[in-house]
Amino acid sequence: MKPRENMINKFLAAVVTLVLCTGLLSGCADGAMPDTEDGRLHIVCTTFPQYDWVSALIQGNEAQFSLTLLMDKGGDLHNFQPSALDIARVSACDLFIYVGGESDVWVEDALKEAVNPALRALNMMEAISGRLVEEEHIENDYIKENLIEEEPVKETDAHDHEQAYDEHVWLSLRNAEYIVEKISAELAALDSPNAALYQRNCARYTAALRALDVQFEQAVRAGTKDTLLFADRFPFRYFVEDYGLKYYAAFDGCSAETEAGFGTVAYLIHKLEALELGAVVVLDGSDDRLARVVIENTRSGKQQIYVLNSMQSVTRRELRAGFSYLNAMEENLKVLRRLLA
């Protein structure tokens, strides 16, 4: 185990012990621990996609469940640091659903310290283990060919450049179908009298996923382009794999970088012009400064900036407004049609 992971795990073990000893489990107000003795089944999700999938699967029996989203303040998976309350919620819940990648190094120890001996945990990456793809380190051939010097990436920003699987599994509708089916099975195991309800909801939801997948395939076939250029991080590896799209990006999907060097900017400008692309992609919630710099330095300067929603960062306000996984992917479909036109 890496020294950093070992330190984190020791810290989390101490946090769990402290939280439980100081009685945090007795709280029930908003923002506090739910009452785990209230007769409901308690489900905790780290990120939005599985939270939304659970919400869809329990429709018709919502009162039986307490559902918690840990990352509901606008932060994303890569910089999330669980609070003492988060650890306590995980420790006491009935079902914990998490992504399972390198950003979840805290989870293993949190589960070891669980106070609920019947706690069930679903690792989304394990649920689709046969479909995992390795995260690609963005290689900039243009920089190499033109001997442009770039600022070296810090080790902490590059996850030590060890090869790892891409964490953004939810951005594939096909992955989503696998995971939703796994969640449905977990719900049936927790609440067998209502298993048929969860299976019906699962069938309805996965049918919607497949229908949307077909629309994406049609959009790709109808497009005149087959390449996406991201002036941003690149979390859409599973997405482009599904539809055979090519891509270029400023940063890796898990990168903490926000400032692009001269070589990266030159590379994006070169690709944008060479491929005659009409648009640049940025992520939801991102600063589009890099995209604007790239466009302003092309010969035409008339390319558009389009936003694809990665669902890495969702706020409570968005949840209250009815934001959903399917709606986000439908919006991504509209954007993709423009990008490939």
XYZ file of C-alpha atoms in Angstrom:
341
model
C 0.000 0.000 0.000
C 1.281 3.498 -0.805
C 2.329 5.649 2.187
C -0.366 8.208 1.303
C -3.119 5.570 1.213
C -1.861 4.060 4.467
C -1.962 7.474 6.134
C -5.482 8.152 4.824
C -6.744 4.771 6.010
C -5.285 5.230 9.503
C -6.854 8.667 9.698
C -10.258 7.399 8.582
C -10.171 4.566 11.090
C -9.568 7.096 13.840
C -12.332 9.339 12.497
C -14.881 6.518 12.469
C -14.039 5.595 16.037
C -14.277 9.215 17.169
C -17.573 9.803 15.373
C -19.209 6.743 16.835
C -17.919 7.445 20.320
C -19.191 11.027 20.325
C -22.729 10.028 19.415
C -23.082 11.455 15.925
C -25.291 8.518 15.092
C -28.100 9.939 17.176
C -28.729 12.994 14.974
C -31.700 13.177 12.609
C -31.881 16.795 11.408
C -31.037 17.886 7.863
C -27.289 17.562 7.409
C -27.001 15.149 10.339
C -27.089 11.387 10.590
C -30.480 9.918 9.686
C -32.113 7.762 12.332
C -30.978 4.267 11.376
C -33.537 2.741 13.752
C -36.519 4.294 11.962
C -37.440 1.082 10.137
C -36.280 2.339 6.760
C -33.485 0.965 4.598
C -30.594 3.412 4.378
C -28.677 3.768 1.124
C -25.607 5.972 0.699
C -24.170 6.896 -2.715
C -20.918 8.726 -3.321
C -21.768 10.297 -6.689
C -24.867 11.524 -8.476
C -25.437 8.909 -11.206
C -26.015 5.957 -8.872
C -28.035 8.190 -6.530
C -30.353 8.994 -9.426
C -30.527 5.361 -10.531
C -31.549 4.257 -7.042
C -34.194 6.998 -6.991
C -35.652 5.631 -10.227
C -35.581 2.019 -9.048
C -37.380 2.628 -5.741
C -40.245 4.605 -7.291
C -43.474 3.346 -5.793
C -41.818 2.461 -2.499
C -39.825 5.593 -1.656
C -41.084 5.735 1.941
C -39.226 2.501 2.679
C -35.858 4.154 2.009
C -33.558 6.891 3.242
C -31.286 7.893 0.353
C -28.139 9.984 0.856
C -25.813 11.546 -1.719
C -22.412 12.352 -0.236
C -21.178 14.629 -3.035
C -24.039 17.115 -3.170
C -22.169 20.385 -2.724
C -20.765 20.820 -6.214
C -17.412 19.089 -5.662
C -16.348 16.171 -7.811
C -15.008 12.682 -7.318
C -11.354 13.619 -7.715
C -11.150 16.154 -4.901
C -13.746 14.730 -2.523
C -12.642 14.377 1.087
C -15.216 12.572 3.274
C -16.197 14.288 6.486
C -16.601 12.527 9.813
C -20.352 12.588 9.216
C -19.927 11.030 5.772
C -17.886 8.186 7.254
C -20.507 7.634 9.940
C -23.292 7.518 7.363
C -21.427 4.899 5.349
C -20.654 2.900 8.476
C -24.294 2.649 9.518
C -26.091 2.266 6.179
C -27.643 -0.856 4.666
C -26.312 -0.370 1.128
C -23.330 1.706 0.034
C -22.782 2.337 -3.680
C -19.479 3.841 -4.800
C -17.438 4.181 -7.984
C -14.461 2.119 -6.869
C -11.551 3.839 -8.606
C -8.379 5.450 -7.349
C -10.321 8.428 -5.986
C -12.075 6.086 -3.541
C -8.999 5.090 -1.526
C -10.862 6.031 1.651
C -13.684 3.530 1.096
C -11.921 0.284 1.982
C -11.069 1.367 5.501
C -14.462 2.998 6.020
C -16.126 -0.322 5.206
C -13.813 -2.193 7.569
C -14.994 0.080 10.376
C -18.696 -0.365 9.588
C -20.971 -0.642 12.620
C -23.674 -2.358 10.571
C -22.530 -5.988 10.170
C -25.128 -6.516 7.429
C -23.919 -3.574 5.320
C -23.860 -4.375 1.602
C -21.472 -2.530 -0.723
C -21.622 -2.225 -4.501
C -18.465 -1.205 -6.354
C -19.586 0.137 -9.730
C -16.270 -0.570 -11.443
C -16.381 -4.173 -10.273
C -19.957 -4.399 -11.556
C -18.686 -3.775 -15.094
C -15.245 -5.358 -14.695
C -15.341 -6.860 -18.182
C -15.924 -3.443 -19.749
C -13.296 -1.379 -17.941
C -10.844 0.633 -20.027
C -7.545 2.055 -18.875
C -7.327 5.768 -18.343
C -5.171 7.263 -21.049
C -2.424 9.707 -20.253
C -2.883 12.420 -22.866
C 0.158 12.163 -25.139
C 0.877 15.332 -27.085
C 2.631 14.295 -30.288
C 2.515 17.847 -31.624
C 4.597 19.071 -28.692
C 7.137 16.304 -29.240
C 7.354 16.844 -32.992
C 7.841 20.588 -32.601
C 10.205 20.307 -29.611
C 8.048 22.560 -27.463
C 8.929 22.521 -23.777
C 6.028 22.112 -21.378
C 5.898 22.544 -17.622
C 6.294 19.035 -16.140
C 3.222 17.590 -14.474
C 3.488 17.332 -10.701
C 3.375 13.793 -9.338
C 0.429 14.609 -7.094
C -1.544 15.843 -10.096
C -0.768 12.799 -12.173
C -1.694 10.103 -9.635
C 1.980 9.040 -9.872
C 1.215 8.114 -13.524
C 0.487 4.556 -12.527
C -1.788 2.868 -15.030
C -5.328 2.770 -13.702
C -8.794 2.124 -15.036
C -10.880 5.130 -15.973
C -13.323 5.955 -13.187
C -16.000 7.719 -15.228
C -17.976 4.558 -15.901
C -21.390 6.252 -15.772
C -20.775 8.212 -18.986
C -21.456 5.058 -20.976
C -25.146 4.243 -21.301
C -24.147 0.613 -21.764
C -22.215 0.602 -18.508
C -25.189 2.285 -16.868
C -27.434 -0.593 -17.908
C -25.140 -3.137 -16.239
C -24.893 -1.103 -13.048
C -28.629 -0.399 -12.814
C -29.308 -4.127 -13.053
C -26.803 -4.758 -10.239
C -28.442 -2.102 -8.082
C -31.858 -3.632 -8.731
C -30.542 -6.996 -7.536
C -29.152 -5.376 -4.381
C -32.506 -3.731 -3.652
C -34.280 -7.057 -4.128
C -31.852 -8.684 -1.687
C -32.496 -5.955 0.883
C -36.267 -5.945 0.451
C -37.389 -9.227 -1.091
C -41.163 -8.623 -0.634
C -40.875 -5.753 -3.127
C -38.392 -7.407 -5.493
C -40.923 -7.488 -8.341
C -41.362 -3.703 -8.120
C -37.627 -3.096 -8.402
C -37.395 -5.511 -11.323
C -40.213 -3.713 -13.166
C -38.620 -0.337 -12.550
C -35.289 -1.741 -13.697
C -36.798 -3.069 -16.918
C -38.415 0.302 -17.623
C -35.244 2.257 -16.885
C -32.868 0.026 -18.837
C -35.245 0.206 -21.806
C -34.905 4.001 -21.659
C -31.107 3.650 -21.541
C -31.097 1.370 -24.586
C -33.402 3.691 -26.524
C -31.115 6.628 -25.790
C -28.084 4.560 -26.782
C -29.703 3.923 -30.175
C -30.224 7.665 -30.621
C -26.540 8.305 -29.923
C -25.576 5.675 -32.497
C -27.856 7.324 -35.043
C -26.371 10.753 -34.288
C -22.850 9.444 -34.864
C -23.827 7.779 -38.155
C -25.570 10.954 -39.329
C -22.655 13.223 -38.444
C -20.074 14.531 -40.891
C -17.342 14.587 -38.210
C -16.022 11.810 -35.997
C -13.741 13.731 -33.627
C -14.270 15.703 -30.416
C -11.772 18.278 -29.161
C -11.839 19.035 -25.426
C -10.221 22.232 -24.167
C -10.657 20.717 -20.744
C -10.281 17.461 -18.832
C -11.378 14.299 -20.606
C -13.751 12.063 -18.594
C -15.614 10.750 -21.674
C -13.370 7.773 -22.468
C -16.167 5.180 -22.128
C -18.496 7.387 -24.143
C -16.174 7.685 -27.150
C -15.348 3.966 -26.945
C -19.049 3.116 -27.229
C -19.522 5.109 -30.422
C -16.133 4.815 -32.108
C -15.347 8.520 -31.826
C -11.871 10.029 -31.900
C -10.806 12.694 -29.437
C -8.136 15.181 -28.437
C -7.960 16.849 -25.043
C -5.966 19.295 -22.976
C -5.833 17.158 -19.834
C -6.441 13.627 -18.576
C -9.824 12.796 -17.088
C -8.547 12.827 -13.500
C -6.118 15.710 -13.934
C -6.093 18.526 -11.396
C -4.487 20.854 -13.936
C -6.355 24.000 -14.915
C -3.662 25.992 -16.713
C -2.518 24.755 -20.107
C 1.033 25.368 -21.269
C 1.935 26.959 -24.583
C 2.526 23.573 -26.171
C -0.918 22.284 -25.191
C -2.608 25.403 -26.563
C -0.641 25.121 -29.817
C -1.570 21.441 -30.052
C -5.293 22.137 -29.690
C -5.161 24.972 -32.223
C -3.336 22.717 -34.671
C -5.877 19.890 -34.312
C -8.875 22.213 -34.480
C -7.681 23.663 -37.779
C -6.250 20.493 -39.308
C -9.484 18.579 -38.729
C -11.656 21.574 -39.672
C -13.735 21.152 -36.528
C -16.463 23.688 -35.936
C -16.525 23.516 -32.152
C -14.568 22.982 -28.956
C -15.907 21.031 -25.966
C -15.755 22.070 -22.314
C -17.264 20.359 -19.280
C -20.167 21.532 -17.181
C -19.002 23.969 -14.522
C -15.648 24.568 -16.199
C -14.028 27.862 -17.021
C -14.048 28.223 -20.815
C -10.984 30.494 -20.927
C -8.789 27.840 -22.539
C -11.423 27.159 -25.196
C -11.657 30.872 -25.982
C -7.874 31.216 -26.235
C -7.721 28.266 -28.625
C -10.505 29.622 -30.832
C -9.163 33.185 -30.865
C -5.861 31.910 -32.229
C -7.273 29.937 -35.150
C -7.412 31.491 -38.607
C -11.196 31.893 -38.573
C -11.759 32.444 -34.866
C -15.389 31.463 -35.403
C -15.607 28.014 -33.808
C -18.303 27.461 -31.192
C -17.940 26.320 -27.582
C -20.272 23.526 -26.477
C -20.726 22.010 -23.034
C -20.984 18.279 -22.345
C -22.298 17.326 -18.929
C -20.045 14.846 -17.117
C -22.255 14.734 -13.999
C -19.153 14.843 -11.820
C -20.442 17.813 -9.865
C -24.086 18.176 -8.840
C -25.502 20.567 -6.252
C -28.476 20.319 -3.915
C -30.168 23.089 -5.886
C -29.940 21.011 -9.068
C -31.331 17.997 -7.236
C -34.295 20.011 -5.991
C -34.870 21.274 -9.550
C -35.260 17.698 -10.794
C -31.872 17.192 -12.467
C -31.592 13.585 -13.657
C -29.122 11.258 -15.359
C -31.401 10.660 -18.342
C -32.055 14.374 -18.823
C -28.330 15.113 -18.702
C -27.584 12.446 -21.305
C -30.425 13.710 -23.505
C -28.848 17.172 -23.387
C -25.490 15.601 -24.246
C -27.148 13.986 -27.261
C -28.323 17.394 -28.514
C -24.821 18.781 -28.077
C -23.211 15.798 -29.804
C -25.382 16.314 -32.878
C -24.081 19.887 -33.145
C -20.488 18.798 -32.555
C -20.580 16.197 -35.323
C -22.582 18.238 -37.835
